[in-house]
Amino acid sequence: MTDFITNIDFSILYWIQDNLRNSFMDFVMPLFSNLQDGGLIWISIAVVMLFFKRTRYCGIAVLLAMGIDTLITEYGIKNIVCRVRPCNLVDDVNMLVEKPTSYSFPSNHSASAFAGAVAVMLTIKKKAWTIPAFVFSGIIAFSSMYVFVHFPSDVLAGILLGSTVAVLACYLMKKTGF
């Protein structure tokens, strides 16, 4: 079963390389990928939210969701599954970023980005922020495939995991009266 999924994953990755690669995307996609290194962009957004009373609750939810997500993803699942990244399995791709040394499954870039977006969706009163949060997170998730450091199944699992963790974090905050 894993060979079947890996074959589909490589088919999608090579389709992206063959049909979407261009100089503009080669410049932009590594920027988006790097923005999410260590969850930096979402952590920065959440910290700014902490300074304003009307967004403080959302900022806390984003940080909580991302913290739980990182514990589960980076320190749990990745070290159990130990899936090698696509960039470490082939030599015929022009790398746009440095090859990561950690495992591939699930994508923590995608998980933490969607943990942030879902936390925003569930806690912020201005729903107009939701669409940009999801678009931004979607670009971050896609960038991981574009720069060939994650399989599509890694990204999908990350999106599902991050979204689920955000729902759980927001539920726990509400249940505890925080």
Short mmCIF file of C-alpha atoms in Angstrom, two decimals:
data_model
loop_
_atom_site.label_atom_id
_atom_site.label_comp_id
_atom_site.label_asym_id
_atom_site.label_seq_id
_atom_site.Cartn_x
_atom_site.Cartn_y
_atom_site.Cartn_z
CA MET A 1 0.00 0.00 0.00
CA THR A 2 2.80 2.44 0.83
CA ASP A 3 4.40 1.85 -2.60
CA PHE A 4 1.07 2.69 -4.25
CA ILE A 5 0.79 5.96 -2.29
CA THR A 6 4.44 6.84 -2.95
CA ASN A 7 3.94 6.26 -6.70
CA ILE A 8 0.94 8.60 -6.72
CA ASP A 9 2.90 11.12 -4.64
CA PHE A 10 5.82 11.11 -7.08
CA SER A 11 3.43 11.41 -10.04
CA ILE A 12 1.97 14.57 -8.52
CA LEU A 13 5.37 15.99 -7.58
CA TYR A 14 6.75 15.42 -11.08
CA TRP A 15 3.60 16.91 -12.61
CA ILE A 16 4.20 20.04 -10.51
CA GLN A 17 7.86 20.12 -11.61
CA ASP A 18 6.99 19.59 -15.29
CA ASN A 19 4.00 21.92 -15.53
CA LEU A 20 4.24 24.63 -12.89
CA ARG A 21 7.94 25.38 -12.52
CA ASN A 22 8.89 28.84 -13.76
CA SER A 23 11.24 31.60 -12.67
CA PHE A 24 8.57 33.56 -10.77
CA MET A 25 7.40 30.51 -8.79
CA ASP A 26 11.02 29.42 -8.28
CA PHE A 27 11.54 32.75 -6.52
CA VAL A 28 8.25 32.93 -4.57
CA MET A 29 7.74 29.35 -3.36
CA PRO A 30 11.00 29.11 -1.37
CA LEU A 31 10.06 32.40 0.32
CA PHE A 32 6.74 30.96 1.48
CA SER A 33 8.40 27.74 2.56
CA ASN A 34 11.02 29.65 4.56
CA LEU A 35 8.40 31.93 6.13
CA GLN A 36 6.94 28.90 7.87
CA ASP A 37 10.26 27.46 9.10
CA GLY A 38 9.76 26.80 12.79
CA GLY A 39 6.25 28.21 12.45
CA LEU A 40 7.87 31.63 12.40
CA ILE A 41 5.24 33.54 10.43
CA TRP A 42 2.25 32.18 12.35
CA ILE A 43 4.01 32.63 15.67
CA SER A 44 4.78 36.23 14.71
CA ILE A 45 1.16 36.86 13.73
CA ALA A 46 -0.07 35.29 16.99
CA VAL A 47 2.33 37.36 19.11
CA VAL A 48 1.10 40.55 17.45
CA MET A 49 -2.47 39.43 18.19
CA LEU A 50 -1.60 39.14 21.88
CA PHE A 51 -1.08 42.91 22.09
CA PHE A 52 -4.70 43.71 21.18
CA LYS A 53 -7.59 42.82 23.44
CA ARG A 54 -9.98 41.91 20.63
CA THR A 55 -7.48 39.45 19.04
CA ARG A 56 -5.71 38.19 22.19
CA TYR A 57 -7.90 35.09 22.56
CA CYS A 58 -7.22 34.18 18.92
CA GLY A 59 -3.47 34.67 19.37
CA ILE A 60 -3.47 32.33 22.35
CA ALA A 61 -5.50 29.76 20.39
CA VAL A 62 -3.05 29.92 17.47
CA LEU A 63 -0.04 29.46 19.76
CA LEU A 64 -1.69 26.62 21.68
CA ALA A 65 -2.75 24.82 18.50
CA MET A 66 0.70 25.19 16.95
CA GLY A 67 2.43 24.08 20.14
CA ILE A 68 0.33 20.93 20.45
CA ASP A 69 0.71 20.28 16.73
CA THR A 70 4.50 20.57 16.86
CA LEU A 71 4.73 18.18 19.79
CA ILE A 72 2.62 15.61 17.97
CA THR A 73 4.17 16.09 14.53
CA GLU A 74 7.86 16.87 15.03
CA TYR A 75 8.48 14.89 18.20
CA GLY A 76 5.96 12.10 17.73
CA ILE A 77 4.66 10.97 14.37
CA LYS A 78 7.71 11.89 12.27
CA ASN A 79 9.97 9.80 14.50
CA ILE A 80 7.58 6.86 14.48
CA VAL A 81 6.89 6.79 10.72
CA CYS A 82 10.43 7.82 9.61
CA ARG A 83 9.41 8.55 6.02
CA VAL A 84 12.30 9.77 3.90
CA ARG A 85 11.72 13.05 2.06
CA PRO A 86 11.23 12.96 -1.72
CA CYS A 87 14.30 15.17 -2.27
CA ASN A 88 16.42 12.50 -0.59
CA LEU A 89 15.12 9.72 -2.82
CA VAL A 90 15.90 11.26 -6.23
CA ASP A 91 18.75 13.18 -7.80
CA ASP A 92 16.98 14.64 -10.86
CA VAL A 93 15.34 17.66 -9.22
CA ASN A 94 16.84 21.13 -9.04
CA MET A 95 16.49 21.98 -5.34
CA LEU A 96 15.37 25.51 -4.50
CA VAL A 97 15.94 25.15 -0.76
CA GLU A 98 18.42 23.31 1.39
CA LYS A 99 17.47 19.67 1.93
CA PRO A 100 15.92 19.26 5.39
CA THR A 101 17.40 16.66 7.69
CA SER A 102 14.18 15.66 9.46
CA TYR A 103 11.66 13.10 8.28
CA SER A 104 8.87 13.88 5.87
CA PHE A 105 5.57 12.54 7.25
CA PRO A 106 3.53 14.51 8.15
CA SER A 107 4.40 17.98 6.91
CA ASN A 108 4.76 20.20 9.97
CA HIS A 109 4.81 23.29 7.72
CA SER A 110 1.33 22.36 6.53
CA ALA A 111 0.14 21.21 9.95
CA SER A 112 1.19 24.34 11.81
CA ALA A 113 -0.04 26.65 9.04
CA PHE A 114 -3.48 25.05 9.07
CA ALA A 115 -3.52 24.88 12.86
CA GLY A 116 -3.11 28.65 12.74
CA ALA A 117 -5.74 29.17 10.04
CA VAL A 118 -8.35 26.97 11.74
CA ALA A 119 -7.69 28.63 15.12
CA VAL A 120 -8.27 32.01 13.44
CA MET A 121 -11.47 30.74 11.85
CA LEU A 122 -12.81 29.40 15.15
CA THR A 123 -11.88 32.33 17.41
CA ILE A 124 -11.73 35.61 15.54
CA LYS A 125 -14.83 37.74 15.31
CA LYS A 126 -13.81 39.33 11.99
CA LYS A 127 -14.49 36.43 9.62
CA ALA A 128 -12.89 38.40 6.79
CA TRP A 129 -9.53 37.27 8.23
CA THR A 130 -10.40 33.62 7.63
CA ILE A 131 -10.04 33.61 3.85
CA PRO A 132 -6.56 35.19 3.80
CA ALA A 133 -5.49 32.84 6.59
CA PHE A 134 -6.49 29.78 4.57
CA VAL A 135 -5.09 31.12 1.28
CA PHE A 136 -1.78 31.88 2.99
CA SER A 137 -1.72 28.44 4.64
CA GLY A 138 -2.59 26.77 1.33
CA ILE A 139 0.33 28.51 -0.38
CA ILE A 140 2.66 27.41 2.42
CA ALA A 141 1.43 23.81 2.08
CA PHE A 142 1.80 23.87 -1.70
CA SER A 143 5.28 25.38 -1.43
CA SER A 144 6.47 22.27 0.42
CA MET A 145 5.58 20.18 -2.61
CA TYR A 146 6.85 22.73 -5.12
CA VAL A 147 10.29 22.83 -3.50
CA PHE A 148 10.23 18.99 -3.40
CA VAL A 149 10.68 18.53 0.35
CA HIS A 150 7.28 16.91 1.02
CA PHE A 151 5.08 14.37 -0.67
CA PRO A 152 1.45 15.38 -1.31
CA SER A 153 0.32 12.76 1.22
CA ASP A 154 2.62 14.40 3.83
CA VAL A 155 0.97 17.73 3.12
CA LEU A 156 -2.56 16.31 3.22
CA ALA A 157 -1.86 14.54 6.51
CA GLY A 158 -0.36 17.75 7.90
CA ILE A 159 -3.42 19.77 6.89
CA LEU A 160 -5.77 17.25 8.51
CA LEU A 161 -3.65 16.94 11.64
CA GLY A 162 -3.15 20.69 12.10
CA SER A 163 -6.84 21.39 11.53
CA THR A 164 -7.89 18.70 14.00
CA VAL A 165 -5.44 19.92 16.63
CA ALA A 166 -6.74 23.50 16.24
CA VAL A 167 -10.32 22.33 16.75
CA LEU A 168 -9.22 20.40 19.84
CA ALA A 169 -7.21 23.35 21.21
CA CYS A 170 -10.12 25.76 20.75
CA TYR A 171 -12.49 23.24 22.34
CA LEU A 172 -10.17 22.85 25.34
CA MET A 173 -9.87 26.61 25.72
CA LYS A 174 -13.64 26.98 25.69
CA LYS A 175 -14.23 24.04 28.07
CA THR A 176 -11.68 25.30 30.58
CA GLY A 177 -13.15 28.78 30.48
CA PHE A 178 -9.95 30.31 29.19
#
